[in-house]
Amino acid sequence: MFTEARFTDLVLPMRAGGPLIRVERGWVAPPGPVALLHPFDEQAAFYRHGWNSWSPSGWRRLTDAPLRIGGDPARLLTADDAANDTPASHSGSAVGALEAPDGRVLLLGALGLGTPRVAADPHVLRGTTEDVGDGWFVAFGDEEEVFDAYAAQVADRLGGRDRRAGAVWSSWYSFYEDVDEALIARTVEDLRGHPFDVVQLDDGWEVAVGDWIANERFPSGMTATARRIADAGFRPGLWLAPLIALPHSAVAREHPDWLVQDDDGRPAVTGTNWGAGYHALDTTRAEVLEHLDEVLRRAVDSGFTYLKLDFLNAGAVHGHRARDLPRERVYRDAVQHVRRTVGDDVYLLGCGAPILPSVGVFDGVRVGPDTAAFWDNAERPDDPSGSGARNAIAASIERAWQRPWFELDPDAVYFRRRRSLLDEPQRQLVQDAATVLRFKQTSDPMAWLDAQERAALDEWLAADETVRRTGRGTWRIDGRDVDFGPAL
Ligand code: 9PG
């Protein structure tokens, strides 16, 4: 039907699935495609939101090239919703917004699943869904207020969680896959007495991606490593990518029927990493859910109560499954199943996770691509999901408004000057992003820090700063103005 979205001094002709309902600070439209005729021109900036943790989010003028992952299609498949990529137009996942000439913002945001997309051109702001959606929220006004109002509408429907992880040490951004039992034991000993809450072992402990049992570098088993972490006074954390499997893993070789299929009926390549294409488990199959139970129970029974579940986008990837259900529904059912399996007390950090369908299930979600001890990924200039401090800050800061949904993990901070190419202003900006998002994490082993760096790290972990947003990309931390502009 044709209707109007009425705001104090703006009336927008609108097409919607039915009449609009007035809610706090905006309107709700029922499920179905929506289109708003807007009066702003092509100079207007569009807020594009990325589908999963690693996908780019941010503001671009409609006259600029769309914010997306260009270049390598394998990168697009891994780090965004490749099935809905629009190289020639501005579009994103779940929510989009346009900036009026006076700085106010018109926001259109989906209120649930259905793989919703929001696209903009110089005349129309449009919302569509791949499957039946859950309706839309429309608001016009102060940027912070409309984003907050949208976040509140979604949290009302999907739930928000309010567990805090506290300060996290993770093995990834120092040792990468080069971890073993003795190295972790030494590193944990060195962390004793420093104000960390969680020590999380990342990728490198497993036999294969898909086979979640300790490899030969952890001969005493994962229970022993969890105990070492706990004995040193920290909560044991573990990385797993339970929804994917590399082709050489036992699970992929023994159960090819458990994998999401491509159009030719072969196991689909649903992303690329570790130098290979990986497959996605079909969680519409009861056997796969049983397998997931076993994997997660084993992790929890070993003593890990903080789980970083990675490459979760595979759970909602486009492809053929035993049951033909909407893919974001499939994903949400799977992660809700995981939540029931591990119980309420385990902290679940989602990574590579489709953002909207994760609300109400995860305690924390990574909200940007991987950071690195360098600023830019100069070798892939058209890939805003490429690893590097700049891309990680940009995507994360542009999602700061999602705090009512879960804790926002902007990725690790570096205190080390050794083995880092970040200059001091860059290093400080990484730290400030983590302060603003209130998720403090590092991978620096104490052995890599000098006395001054250790003291600075301890002080930061213990601090409880007063943080206030002062504008787009600008914040005040304990009275100090911080401008994330250089990263955006
Ligand atoms: C372990 C790592 C770390 C890291 C995760 C994830 O888009 N990509 O191709 C892509 C690949 C790997 C990746 C992120 C994105 O890293 O984010 O923190 O846990 O896995 O292998």
mmCIF file of C-alpha atoms and ligand atoms in Angstrom, residues 54 75 78-79 172-173 202-203 239 272-274 308 310-311 351 366 370, ligand 1:
data_model
loop_
_atom_site.group_PDB
_atom_site.id
_atom_site.type_symbol
_atom_site.label_atom_id
_atom_site.label_comp_id
_atom_site.label_asym_id
_atom_site.label_seq_id
_atom_site.Cartn_x
_atom_site.Cartn_y
_atom_site.Cartn_z
ATOM 1 C CA TRP A 54 34.004 -8.921 9.288
ATOM 2 C CA ARG A 75 37.096 -12.610 0.116
ATOM 3 C CA THR A 78 34.038 -15.254 3.366
ATOM 4 C CA ALA A 79 33.607 -11.796 4.771
ATOM 5 C CA TRP A 172 45.861 -15.138 18.193
ATOM 6 C CA TYR A 173 47.511 -11.757 17.553
ATOM 7 C CA ASP A 202 42.714 -19.361 19.726
ATOM 8 C CA ASP A 203 43.144 -21.397 16.532
ATOM 9 C CA TRP A 239 38.313 -20.861 19.980
ATOM 10 C CA THR A 272 38.254 -19.572 2.038
ATOM 11 C CA ASN A 273 40.899 -19.573 4.769
ATOM 12 C CA TRP A 274 43.932 -21.640 5.828
ATOM 13 C CA LYS A 308 34.880 -17.845 20.801
ATOM 14 C CA ASP A 310 34.157 -18.388 14.736
ATOM 15 C CA PHE A 311 33.196 -18.514 11.035
ATOM 16 C CA CYS A 351 32.917 -14.126 15.339
ATOM 17 C CA ARG A 366 33.206 -9.307 17.009
ATOM 18 C CA ASP A 370 40.850 -8.876 12.095
HETATM 19 C C1 9PG B 1 41.767 -17.886 13.637
HETATM 20 C C2 9PG B 1 41.272 -16.506 13.332
HETATM 21 C C3 9PG B 1 41.130 -15.627 14.577
HETATM 22 C C4 9PG B 1 40.506 -14.311 14.198
HETATM 23 C C5 9PG B 1 39.191 -14.553 13.492
HETATM 24 C C6 9PG B 1 39.407 -15.435 12.281
HETATM 25 O O1 9PG B 1 37.501 -12.894 6.061
HETATM 26 N N1 9PG B 1 38.337 -13.795 6.240
HETATM 27 O O2 9PG B 1 38.779 -14.463 5.274
HETATM 28 C C7 9PG B 1 38.814 -14.052 7.531
HETATM 29 C C8 9PG B 1 39.678 -15.099 7.747
HETATM 30 C C9 9PG B 1 40.139 -15.336 9.022
HETATM 31 C C10 9PG B 1 39.745 -14.556 10.068
HETATM 32 C C11 9PG B 1 38.895 -13.512 9.844
HETATM 33 C C12 9PG B 1 38.419 -13.249 8.570
HETATM 34 O O3 9PG B 1 40.230 -14.794 11.340
HETATM 35 O O4 9PG B 1 38.566 -13.353 13.120
HETATM 36 O O5 9PG B 1 40.297 -13.510 15.343
HETATM 37 O O6 9PG B 1 40.341 -16.282 15.550
HETATM 38 O O7 9PG B 1 40.024 -16.646 12.670
HETATM 39 O O8 9PG B 1 41.976 -18.626 12.475
#
